[in-house]
Coordinates of C-alpha atoms in Angstrom, one line a residue:
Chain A
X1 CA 68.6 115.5 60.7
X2 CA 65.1 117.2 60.7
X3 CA 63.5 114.6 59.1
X4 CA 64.9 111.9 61.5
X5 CA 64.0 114.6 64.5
X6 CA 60.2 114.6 63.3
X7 CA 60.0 111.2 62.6
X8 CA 61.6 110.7 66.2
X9 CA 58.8 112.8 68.0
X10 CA 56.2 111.2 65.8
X11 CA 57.1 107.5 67.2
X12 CA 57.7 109.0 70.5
X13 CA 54.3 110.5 71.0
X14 CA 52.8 106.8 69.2
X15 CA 55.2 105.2 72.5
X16 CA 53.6 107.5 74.9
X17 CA 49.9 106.6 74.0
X18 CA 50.5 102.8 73.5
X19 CA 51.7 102.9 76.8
X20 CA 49.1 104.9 78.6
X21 CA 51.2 108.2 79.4
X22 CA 49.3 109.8 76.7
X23 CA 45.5 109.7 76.9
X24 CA 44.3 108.1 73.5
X25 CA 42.0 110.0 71.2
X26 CA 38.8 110.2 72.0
X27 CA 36.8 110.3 69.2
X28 CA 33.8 111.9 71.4
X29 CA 35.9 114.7 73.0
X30 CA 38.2 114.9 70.2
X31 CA 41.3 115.9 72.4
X32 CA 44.5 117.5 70.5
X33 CA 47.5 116.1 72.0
X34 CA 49.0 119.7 73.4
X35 CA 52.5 120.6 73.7
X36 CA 52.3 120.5 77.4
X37 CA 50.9 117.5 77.4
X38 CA 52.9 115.7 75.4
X39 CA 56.4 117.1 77.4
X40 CA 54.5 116.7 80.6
X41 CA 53.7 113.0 79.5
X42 CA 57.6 112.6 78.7
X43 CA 58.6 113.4 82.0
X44 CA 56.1 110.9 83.9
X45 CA 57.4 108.0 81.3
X46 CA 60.8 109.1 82.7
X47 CA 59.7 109.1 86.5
X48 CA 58.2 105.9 85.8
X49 CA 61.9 104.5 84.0
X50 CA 64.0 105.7 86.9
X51 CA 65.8 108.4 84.8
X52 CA 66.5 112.4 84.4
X53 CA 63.3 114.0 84.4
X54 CA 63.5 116.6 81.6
X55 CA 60.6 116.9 79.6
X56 CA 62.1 116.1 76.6
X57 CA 63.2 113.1 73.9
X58 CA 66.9 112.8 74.6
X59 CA 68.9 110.1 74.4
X60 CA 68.3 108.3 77.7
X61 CA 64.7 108.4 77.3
X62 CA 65.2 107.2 73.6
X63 CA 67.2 104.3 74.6
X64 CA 64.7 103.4 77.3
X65 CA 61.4 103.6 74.8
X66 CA 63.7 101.2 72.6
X67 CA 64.6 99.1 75.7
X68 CA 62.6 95.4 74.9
X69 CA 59.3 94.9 77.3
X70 CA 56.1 93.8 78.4
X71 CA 53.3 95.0 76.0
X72 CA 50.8 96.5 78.6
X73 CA 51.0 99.8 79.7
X74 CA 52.2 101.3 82.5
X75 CA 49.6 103.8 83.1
X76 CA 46.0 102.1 83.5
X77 CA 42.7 104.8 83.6
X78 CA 45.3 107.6 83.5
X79 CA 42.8 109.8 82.0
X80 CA 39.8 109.3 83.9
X81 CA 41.9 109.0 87.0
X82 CA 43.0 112.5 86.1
X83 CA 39.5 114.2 85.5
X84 CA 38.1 112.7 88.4
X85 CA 40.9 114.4 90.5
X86 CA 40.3 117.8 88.4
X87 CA 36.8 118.0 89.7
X88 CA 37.5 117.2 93.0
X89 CA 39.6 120.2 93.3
Chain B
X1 CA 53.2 98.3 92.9
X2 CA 50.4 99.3 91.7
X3 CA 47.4 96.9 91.2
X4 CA 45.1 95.9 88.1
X5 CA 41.5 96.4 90.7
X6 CA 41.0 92.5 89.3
X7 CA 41.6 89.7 90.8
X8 CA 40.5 85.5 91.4
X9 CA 38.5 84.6 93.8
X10 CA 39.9 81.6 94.2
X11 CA 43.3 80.1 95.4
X12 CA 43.7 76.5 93.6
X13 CA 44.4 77.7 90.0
X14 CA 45.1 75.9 87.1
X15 CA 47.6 76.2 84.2
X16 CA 48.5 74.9 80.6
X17 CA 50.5 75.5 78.4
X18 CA 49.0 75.3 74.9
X19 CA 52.4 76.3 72.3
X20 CA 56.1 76.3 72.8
X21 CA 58.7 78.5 71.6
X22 CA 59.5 77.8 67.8
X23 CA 62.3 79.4 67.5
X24 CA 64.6 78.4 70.4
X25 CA 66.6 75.7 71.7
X26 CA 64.4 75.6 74.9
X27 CA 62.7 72.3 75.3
X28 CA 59.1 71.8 75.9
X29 CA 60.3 70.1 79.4
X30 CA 62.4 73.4 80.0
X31 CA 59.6 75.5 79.4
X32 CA 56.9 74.0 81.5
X33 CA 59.7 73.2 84.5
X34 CA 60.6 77.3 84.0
X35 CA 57.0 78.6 84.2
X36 CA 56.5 76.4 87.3
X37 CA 59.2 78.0 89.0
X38 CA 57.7 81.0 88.1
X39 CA 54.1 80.3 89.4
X40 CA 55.8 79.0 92.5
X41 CA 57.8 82.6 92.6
X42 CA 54.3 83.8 93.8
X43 CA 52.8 80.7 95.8
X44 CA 55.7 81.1 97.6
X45 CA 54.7 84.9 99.1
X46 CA 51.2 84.1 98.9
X47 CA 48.3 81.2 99.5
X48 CA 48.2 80.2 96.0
X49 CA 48.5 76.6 94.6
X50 CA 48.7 76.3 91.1
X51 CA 48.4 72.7 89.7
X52 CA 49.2 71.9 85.8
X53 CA 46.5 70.9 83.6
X54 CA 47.5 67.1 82.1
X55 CA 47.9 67.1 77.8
X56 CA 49.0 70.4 75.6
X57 CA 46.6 72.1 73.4
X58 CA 43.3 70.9 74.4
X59 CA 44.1 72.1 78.5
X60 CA 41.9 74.9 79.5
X61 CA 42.8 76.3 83.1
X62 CA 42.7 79.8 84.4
X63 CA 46.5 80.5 83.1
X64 CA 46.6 79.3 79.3
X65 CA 50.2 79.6 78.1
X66 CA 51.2 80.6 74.4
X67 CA 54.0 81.3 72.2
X68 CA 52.9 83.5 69.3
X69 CA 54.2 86.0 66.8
X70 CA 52.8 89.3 65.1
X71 CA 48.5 88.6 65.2
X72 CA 46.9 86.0 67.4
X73 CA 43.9 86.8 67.4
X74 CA 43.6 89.0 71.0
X75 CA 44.3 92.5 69.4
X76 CA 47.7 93.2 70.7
X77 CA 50.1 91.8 68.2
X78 CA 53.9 91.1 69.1
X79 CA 56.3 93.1 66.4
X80 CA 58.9 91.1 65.8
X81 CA 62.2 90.8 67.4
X82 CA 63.0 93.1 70.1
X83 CA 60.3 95.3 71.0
X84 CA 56.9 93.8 72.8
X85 CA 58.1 90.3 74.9
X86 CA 55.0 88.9 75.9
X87 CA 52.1 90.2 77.9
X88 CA 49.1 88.5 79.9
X89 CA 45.6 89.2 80.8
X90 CA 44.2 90.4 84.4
X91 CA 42.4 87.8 85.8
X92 CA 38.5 88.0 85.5
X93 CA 35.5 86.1 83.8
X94 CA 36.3 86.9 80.4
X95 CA 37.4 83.8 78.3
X96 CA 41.1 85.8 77.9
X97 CA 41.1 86.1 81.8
X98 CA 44.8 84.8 82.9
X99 CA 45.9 84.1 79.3
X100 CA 49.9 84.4 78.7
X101 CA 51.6 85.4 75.5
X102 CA 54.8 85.1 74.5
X103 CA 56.1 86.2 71.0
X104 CA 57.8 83.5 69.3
X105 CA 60.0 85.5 67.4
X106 CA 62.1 86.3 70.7
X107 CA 65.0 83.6 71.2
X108 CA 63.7 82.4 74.4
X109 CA 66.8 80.8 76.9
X110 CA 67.3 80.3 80.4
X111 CA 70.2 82.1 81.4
X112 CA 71.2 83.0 77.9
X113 CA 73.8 85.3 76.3
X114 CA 73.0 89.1 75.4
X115 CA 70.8 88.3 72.3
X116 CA 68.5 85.6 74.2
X117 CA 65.5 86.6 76.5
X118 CA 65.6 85.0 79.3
X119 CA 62.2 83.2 79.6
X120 CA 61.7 82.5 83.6
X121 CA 62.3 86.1 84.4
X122 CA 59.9 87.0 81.1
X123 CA 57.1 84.7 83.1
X124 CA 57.1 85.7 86.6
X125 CA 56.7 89.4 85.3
X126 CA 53.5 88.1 83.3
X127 CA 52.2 85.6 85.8
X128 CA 51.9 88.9 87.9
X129 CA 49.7 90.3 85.5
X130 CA 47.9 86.9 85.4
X131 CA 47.1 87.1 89.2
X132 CA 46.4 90.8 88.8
X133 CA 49.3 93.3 89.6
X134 CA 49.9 95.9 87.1
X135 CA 53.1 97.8 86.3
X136 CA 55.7 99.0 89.1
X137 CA 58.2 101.5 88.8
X138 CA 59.8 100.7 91.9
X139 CA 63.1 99.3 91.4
X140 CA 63.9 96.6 92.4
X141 CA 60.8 95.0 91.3
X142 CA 59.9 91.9 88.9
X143 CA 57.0 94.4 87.8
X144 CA 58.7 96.8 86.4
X145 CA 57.5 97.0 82.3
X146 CA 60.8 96.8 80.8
X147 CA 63.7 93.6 80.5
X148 CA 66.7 93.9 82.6
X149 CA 68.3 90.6 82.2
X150 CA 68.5 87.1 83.8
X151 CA 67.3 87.6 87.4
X152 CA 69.0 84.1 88.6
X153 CA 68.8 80.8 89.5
X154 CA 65.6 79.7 89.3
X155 CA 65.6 77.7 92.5
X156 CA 66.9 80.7 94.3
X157 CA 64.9 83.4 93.1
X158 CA 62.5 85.4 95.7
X159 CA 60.7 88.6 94.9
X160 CA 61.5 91.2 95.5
X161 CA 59.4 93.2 98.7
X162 CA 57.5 95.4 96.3
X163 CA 55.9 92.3 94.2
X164 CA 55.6 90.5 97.8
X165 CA 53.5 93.4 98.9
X166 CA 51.6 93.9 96.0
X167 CA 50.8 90.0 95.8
X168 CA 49.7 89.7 99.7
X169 CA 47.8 92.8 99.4
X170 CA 45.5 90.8 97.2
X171 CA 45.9 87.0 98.1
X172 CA 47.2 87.7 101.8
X173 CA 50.4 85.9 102.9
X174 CA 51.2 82.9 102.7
X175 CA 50.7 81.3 106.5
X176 CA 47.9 83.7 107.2
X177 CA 45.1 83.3 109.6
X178 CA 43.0 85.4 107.6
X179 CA 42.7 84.0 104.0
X180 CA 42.1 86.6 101.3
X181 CA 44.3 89.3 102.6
X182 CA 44.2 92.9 104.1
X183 CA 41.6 93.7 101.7
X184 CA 39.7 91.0 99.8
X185 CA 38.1 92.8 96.9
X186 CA 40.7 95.6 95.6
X187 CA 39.5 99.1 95.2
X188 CA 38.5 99.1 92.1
X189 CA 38.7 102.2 89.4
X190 CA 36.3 104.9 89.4
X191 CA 33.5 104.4 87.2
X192 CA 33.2 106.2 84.1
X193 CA 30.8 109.1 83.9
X194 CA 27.6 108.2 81.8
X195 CA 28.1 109.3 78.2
X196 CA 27.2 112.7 77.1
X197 CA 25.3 112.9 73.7
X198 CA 27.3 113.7 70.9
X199 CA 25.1 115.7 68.1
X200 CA 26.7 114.2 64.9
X201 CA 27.7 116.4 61.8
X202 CA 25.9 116.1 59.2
X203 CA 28.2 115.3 56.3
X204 CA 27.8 111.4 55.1
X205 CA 29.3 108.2 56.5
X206 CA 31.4 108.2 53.3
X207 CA 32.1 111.3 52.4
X208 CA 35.6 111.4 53.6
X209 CA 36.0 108.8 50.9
X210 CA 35.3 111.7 47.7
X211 CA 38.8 113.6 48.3
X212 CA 39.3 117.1 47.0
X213 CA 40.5 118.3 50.7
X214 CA 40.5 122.0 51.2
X215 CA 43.5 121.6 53.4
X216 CA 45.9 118.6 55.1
X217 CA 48.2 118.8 58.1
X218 CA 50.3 117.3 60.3
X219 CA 49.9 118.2 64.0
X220 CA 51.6 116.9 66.8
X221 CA 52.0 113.5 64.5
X222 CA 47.9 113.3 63.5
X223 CA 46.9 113.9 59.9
X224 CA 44.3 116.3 59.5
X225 CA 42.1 116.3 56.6
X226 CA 39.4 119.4 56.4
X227 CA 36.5 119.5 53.5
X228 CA 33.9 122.5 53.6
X229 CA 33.1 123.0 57.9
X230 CA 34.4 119.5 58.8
X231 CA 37.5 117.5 59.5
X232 CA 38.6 114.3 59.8
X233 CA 41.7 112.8 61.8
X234 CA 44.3 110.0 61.5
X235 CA 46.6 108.6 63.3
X236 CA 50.5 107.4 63.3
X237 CA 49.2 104.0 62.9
X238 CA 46.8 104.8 60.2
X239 CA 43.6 104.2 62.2
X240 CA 41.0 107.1 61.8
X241 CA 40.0 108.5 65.3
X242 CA 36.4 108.5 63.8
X243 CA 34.8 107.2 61.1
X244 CA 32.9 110.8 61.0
X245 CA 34.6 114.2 60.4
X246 CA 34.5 116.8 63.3
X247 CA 32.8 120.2 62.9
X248 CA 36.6 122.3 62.7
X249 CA 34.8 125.4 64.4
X250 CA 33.6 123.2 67.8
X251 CA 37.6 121.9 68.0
X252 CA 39.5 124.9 66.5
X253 CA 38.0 127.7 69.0
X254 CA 38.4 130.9 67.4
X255 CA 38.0 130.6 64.1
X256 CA 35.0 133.0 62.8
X257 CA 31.1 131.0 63.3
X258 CA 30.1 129.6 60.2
X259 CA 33.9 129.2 58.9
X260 CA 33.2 126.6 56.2
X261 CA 36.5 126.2 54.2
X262 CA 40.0 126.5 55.3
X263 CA 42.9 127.0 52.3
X264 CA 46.1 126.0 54.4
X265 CA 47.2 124.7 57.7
X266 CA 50.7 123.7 59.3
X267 CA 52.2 123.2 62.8
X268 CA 55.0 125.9 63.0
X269 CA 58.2 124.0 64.0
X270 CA 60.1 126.6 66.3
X271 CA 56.9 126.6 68.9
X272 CA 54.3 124.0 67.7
X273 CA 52.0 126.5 67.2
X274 CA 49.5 126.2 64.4
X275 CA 48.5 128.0 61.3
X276 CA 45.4 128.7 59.4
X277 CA 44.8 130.8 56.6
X278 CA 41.6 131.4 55.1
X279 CA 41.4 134.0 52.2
X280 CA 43.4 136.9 52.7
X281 CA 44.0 136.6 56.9
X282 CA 45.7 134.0 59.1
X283 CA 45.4 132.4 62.8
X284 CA 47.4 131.3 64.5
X285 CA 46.6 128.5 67.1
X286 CA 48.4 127.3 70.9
X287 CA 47.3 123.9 71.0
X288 CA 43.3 124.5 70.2
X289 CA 43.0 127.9 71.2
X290 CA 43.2 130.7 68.7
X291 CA 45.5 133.7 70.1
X292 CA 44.9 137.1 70.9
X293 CA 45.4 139.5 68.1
X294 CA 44.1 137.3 65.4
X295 CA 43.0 136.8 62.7
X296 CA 46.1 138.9 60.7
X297 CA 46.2 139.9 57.2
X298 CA 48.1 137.9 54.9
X299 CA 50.1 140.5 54.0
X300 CA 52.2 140.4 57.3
X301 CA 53.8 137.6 55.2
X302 CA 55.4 139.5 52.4
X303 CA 55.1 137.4 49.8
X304 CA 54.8 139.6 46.7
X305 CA 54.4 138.3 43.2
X306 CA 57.1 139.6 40.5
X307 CA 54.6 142.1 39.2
X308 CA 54.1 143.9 42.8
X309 CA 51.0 142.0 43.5
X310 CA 49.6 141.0 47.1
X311 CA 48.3 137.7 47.4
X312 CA 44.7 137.0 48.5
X313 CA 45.2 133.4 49.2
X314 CA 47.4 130.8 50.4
X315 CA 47.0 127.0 48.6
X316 CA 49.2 125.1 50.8
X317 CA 51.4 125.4 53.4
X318 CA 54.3 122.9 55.0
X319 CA 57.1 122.5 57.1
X320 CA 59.6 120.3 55.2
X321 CA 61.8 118.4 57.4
X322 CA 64.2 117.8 54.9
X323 CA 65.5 121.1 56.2
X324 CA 62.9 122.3 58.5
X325 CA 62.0 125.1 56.2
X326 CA 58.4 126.5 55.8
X327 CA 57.2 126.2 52.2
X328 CA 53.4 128.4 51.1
X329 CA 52.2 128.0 48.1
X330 CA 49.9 130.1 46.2
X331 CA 49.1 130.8 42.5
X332 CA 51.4 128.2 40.8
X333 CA 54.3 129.9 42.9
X334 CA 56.0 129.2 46.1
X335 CA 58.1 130.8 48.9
X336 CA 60.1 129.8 51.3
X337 CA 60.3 130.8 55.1
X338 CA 63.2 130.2 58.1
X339 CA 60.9 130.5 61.0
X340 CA 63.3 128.9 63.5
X341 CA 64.3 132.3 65.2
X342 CA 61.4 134.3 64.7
X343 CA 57.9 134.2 65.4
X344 CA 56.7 137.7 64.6
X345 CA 56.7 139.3 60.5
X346 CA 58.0 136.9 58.2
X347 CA 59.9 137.5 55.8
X348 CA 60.4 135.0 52.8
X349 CA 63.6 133.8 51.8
X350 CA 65.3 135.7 48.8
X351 CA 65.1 134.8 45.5
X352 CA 61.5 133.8 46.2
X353 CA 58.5 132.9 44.9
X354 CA 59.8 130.1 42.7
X355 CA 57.6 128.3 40.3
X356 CA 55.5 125.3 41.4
X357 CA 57.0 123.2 38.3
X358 CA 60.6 123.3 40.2
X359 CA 58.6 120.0 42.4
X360 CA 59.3 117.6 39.2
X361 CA 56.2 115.4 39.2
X362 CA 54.0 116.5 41.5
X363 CA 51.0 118.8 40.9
X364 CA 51.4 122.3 40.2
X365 CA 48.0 123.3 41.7
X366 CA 48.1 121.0 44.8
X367 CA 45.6 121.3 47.5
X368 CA 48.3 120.8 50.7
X369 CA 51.7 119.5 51.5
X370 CA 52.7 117.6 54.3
X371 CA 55.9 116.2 55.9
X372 CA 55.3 112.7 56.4
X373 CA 57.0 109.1 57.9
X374 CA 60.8 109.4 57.0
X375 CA 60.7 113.2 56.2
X376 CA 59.1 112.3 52.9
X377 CA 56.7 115.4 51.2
X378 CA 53.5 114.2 50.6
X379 CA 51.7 116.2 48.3
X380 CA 47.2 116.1 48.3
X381 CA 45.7 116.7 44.9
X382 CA 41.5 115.7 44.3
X383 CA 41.7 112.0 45.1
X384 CA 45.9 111.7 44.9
X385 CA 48.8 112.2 46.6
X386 CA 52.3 111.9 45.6
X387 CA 55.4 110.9 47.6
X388 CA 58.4 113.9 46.9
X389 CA 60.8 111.6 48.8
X390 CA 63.2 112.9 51.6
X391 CA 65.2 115.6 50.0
X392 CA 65.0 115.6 46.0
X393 CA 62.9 118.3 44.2
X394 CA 63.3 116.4 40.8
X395 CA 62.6 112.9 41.0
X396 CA 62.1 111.5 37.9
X397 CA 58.8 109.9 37.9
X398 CA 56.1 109.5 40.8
X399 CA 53.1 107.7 40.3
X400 CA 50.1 109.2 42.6
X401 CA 48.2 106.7 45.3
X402 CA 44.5 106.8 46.4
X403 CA 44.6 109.3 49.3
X404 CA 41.0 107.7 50.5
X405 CA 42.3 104.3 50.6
X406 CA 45.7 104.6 52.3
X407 CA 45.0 107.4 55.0
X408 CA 41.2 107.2 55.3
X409 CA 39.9 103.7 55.4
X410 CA 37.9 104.0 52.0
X411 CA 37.3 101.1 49.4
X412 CA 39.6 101.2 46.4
X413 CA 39.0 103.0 43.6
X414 CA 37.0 101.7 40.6
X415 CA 38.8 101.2 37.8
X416 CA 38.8 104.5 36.2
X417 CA 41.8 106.7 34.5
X418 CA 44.3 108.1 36.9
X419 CA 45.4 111.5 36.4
X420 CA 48.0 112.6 34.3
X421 CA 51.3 112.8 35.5
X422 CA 51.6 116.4 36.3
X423 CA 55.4 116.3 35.4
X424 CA 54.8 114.5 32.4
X425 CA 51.1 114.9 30.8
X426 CA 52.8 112.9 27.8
X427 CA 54.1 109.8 29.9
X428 CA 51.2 106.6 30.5
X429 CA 50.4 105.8 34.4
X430 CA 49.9 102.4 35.1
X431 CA 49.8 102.9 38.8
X432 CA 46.6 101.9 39.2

């Protein structure tokens, strides 16, 4: 059950970035994918899907990462969008 | 909606289509009479004509349609079955502008059972992309990124006000007196700052490639291999995130200057946190960060040998799925760690340390473990590693793999002997 749960976050967090809720690494800044990030990237993807915003991999969120779709992500200059608002503040 | 910042500047397009769906009992007629009902799905709500290109293949146009599976040469390669449907590119200059993909190995229908994909609805969600809308999550609307099924007849079909909104606000309605719509050129994304230089580390281009890692983890699904002061850093997919390694002390901040050699590192599983022991002391990291109160000495571990000894070092250090146990090794021995409850003094397991031969075939004096794709150990020797697969301690015979080749993008290996077997010195390896 571990193993599946590891290998379950591992896809999910592969998901995440393919699709733009995850920034990719950068090899320039070097990011590490946080904690935070990662959950707070979860519940976006599930704001985006139209289901229970909870931060976390359960079963509604798996089903929808497994749902067939369109290969381009959902979240387009997500990153730089983000810094940009950052410094403005 | 939500909007791609590209668009044509132009209202007469042109299509083609240039292959047809191999695998499904959709006619070429079928397909080109469905993707023309789903161009008109959008000339309908906005001032666009879109006229088709005479004779398959050699038809250019602004929208070139394609079936294709797994690589077609455009860098996103469909999977299979199931997963990735199709996808198109915004519209633009490039030579890819407006392109549509579809992957053949979808059973494309119209109006199809449950294990069909229903091609019109596929195509007016693409042709959106084509004319420049990006992904929605409004619901209901065409442009939202995953498949929901038949929308309908496709003589009835309108879309929905979202897409209608999102196509007018770049093309303008259809009936206008102003031509081009409430804004012409769409705002466009913010520019990207200029780049910063980056003072490369010194180590080689190559030398990822000589093995002998001081440590190997897996964080937050990354591989991380450190050598000496640097580190290098793969992904899930197996792509490196640089061809050069990282200085660890400008990414791991905290760790003393001039830290050039790290023995051991894991991501703890109860709070993600992550470990690093160096000699006889230990940090632990949030995220990047090193905590307050660190570095510790190893000796909050308790791991004694039989003979009363403290240890100085730790060789290797991993969270095994399998049971979600933490595993350190040191000196030929090993213990064992529950760390799902608490985060403070560890205490091993009792009964421990066990003897490093009780892993049948793998090496006795690795330099890491990690957990790995289906909760496999992989264990990191010199150039090596060895597969413990999910579960079994004594698996009868494992032949080693070139750790540069499969995780770090190296050449293979000349043709030189391959280590012994560490199980068995006595048995040949063929492996490679």
């Amino acid at each position: 059950r571990a193993a599946a749960q590891s290998n379950q976050y591992s896809r999910a967090v592969d998901w995440l970035s393919r699709y733009g809720y995850l920034p990719p690494p950068d090899p320039l800044t070097s990011k590490l994918q946080t904690k935070e990030g990662i959950e707070q990237a979860i519940r976006v993807m599930q704001r985006f899907g139209g289901i229970q915003e909870t931060g976390i991999i359960d079963s509604e969120t798996l089903k929808l990462m497994s749902t067939p779709r369109c290969s381009l992500p959902d979240i387009v200059g997500g990153e730089e969008m983000r810094r940009r608002r950052r410094r403005k503040r | 909606y939500a909007l791609s910042g590209l668009k044509w500047h132009k209202t007469d397009l042109t299509w083609s289509v240039h292959s047809y769906p191999s695998r499904s009992n959709v006619s070429p007629e079928q397909v080109r009479t469905l993707l023309a009902h789903a161009l008109k799905a959008w000339s309908d709500a906005a001032p666009l004509n879109f006229r088709q290109l005479p004779g398959d293949g050699a038809a250019g146009g602004d929208i070139r349609v394609s079936f294709a599976s797994l690589l077609h040469n455009d860098g996103y390669p469909f999977d299979g079955p199931g997963g990735t449907l199709a996808h198109a590119f915004f519209p633009g200059l490039d030579e890819v502008s407006g392109d549509t993909h579809f992957d053949d190995h979808e059973t494309w229908s119209y109006r199809g059972g449950d294990s069909t994909t229903d091609l019109f609805t596929v195509a007016v969600h693409e042709f959106g992309h084509a004319l420049g809308l990006s992904h929605s999550s409004s619901d209901p609307s065409i442009m939202r990124p995953y498949y929901q099924g038949p929308v309908g007849d496709v003589a009835q079909y309108k879309l929905d006000l979202d897409d209608r909104l999102a196509i007018q606000q770049l093309y303008g309605a259809r009936g206008d007196t102003r031509p081009g719509g409430v804004n012409p050129d769409p705002p466009l994304f913010p520019s990207p700052l200029p780049p910063r230089p980056t003072r490369l580390p010194e180590p080689s281009f190559n030398e990822r490639c000589q093995g002998g890692f001081d440590a190997v983890a897996n964080i937050r699904g990354e591989v991380f291999f450190f050598r000496g002061a640097h580190f290098w850093r793969t992904k899930r997919d197996g792509s490196l995130v640089s061809l050069r390694p990282a200085l660890i002390t400008n990414f791991w901040m905290g760790l003393p200057t001039g830290t050039n050699k790290v023995d051991a590192v894991y991501e703890r599983k109860s709070d993600s946190k992550i470990i690093f022991f160096i000699g006889s002391q230990y940090w632990v990291f949030s995220d990047t960060k090193v905590m307050s109160g660190y570095p510790r000495p190893l000796s909050d571990w308790r791991m004694t040998t039989p003979s009363g000894a403290a240890l100085d070092r730790v060789d290797a250090a991993f969270v095994w799925a399998h049971n979600g146990k933490t595993y350190l090794f040191s000196g030929g021995q090993f213990w064992r760690f529950d760390e799902s409850q608490k985060t403070g003094n560890q205490e091993p397991d009792p009964g421990y340390p066990r003897s490093n031969h009780l892993w049948t075939g793998m090496p006795t004096h690795m330099d890491d473990v990690i957990t790995w794709g289906e909760g496999d150990a992989y264990f990191f020797k010199d150039d090596f590693y060895w597969v413990l697969k999910d579960g079994g301690m004594n698996q009868e015979y494992v032949s080693p793999k070139a750790t540069g080749m499969d995780w770090l993008r190296c050449p293979g290996p000349p043709p030189t002997a391959a280590p012994q077997n560490p199980g068995k010195p006595k048995e040949c390896i063929c492996a490679l």
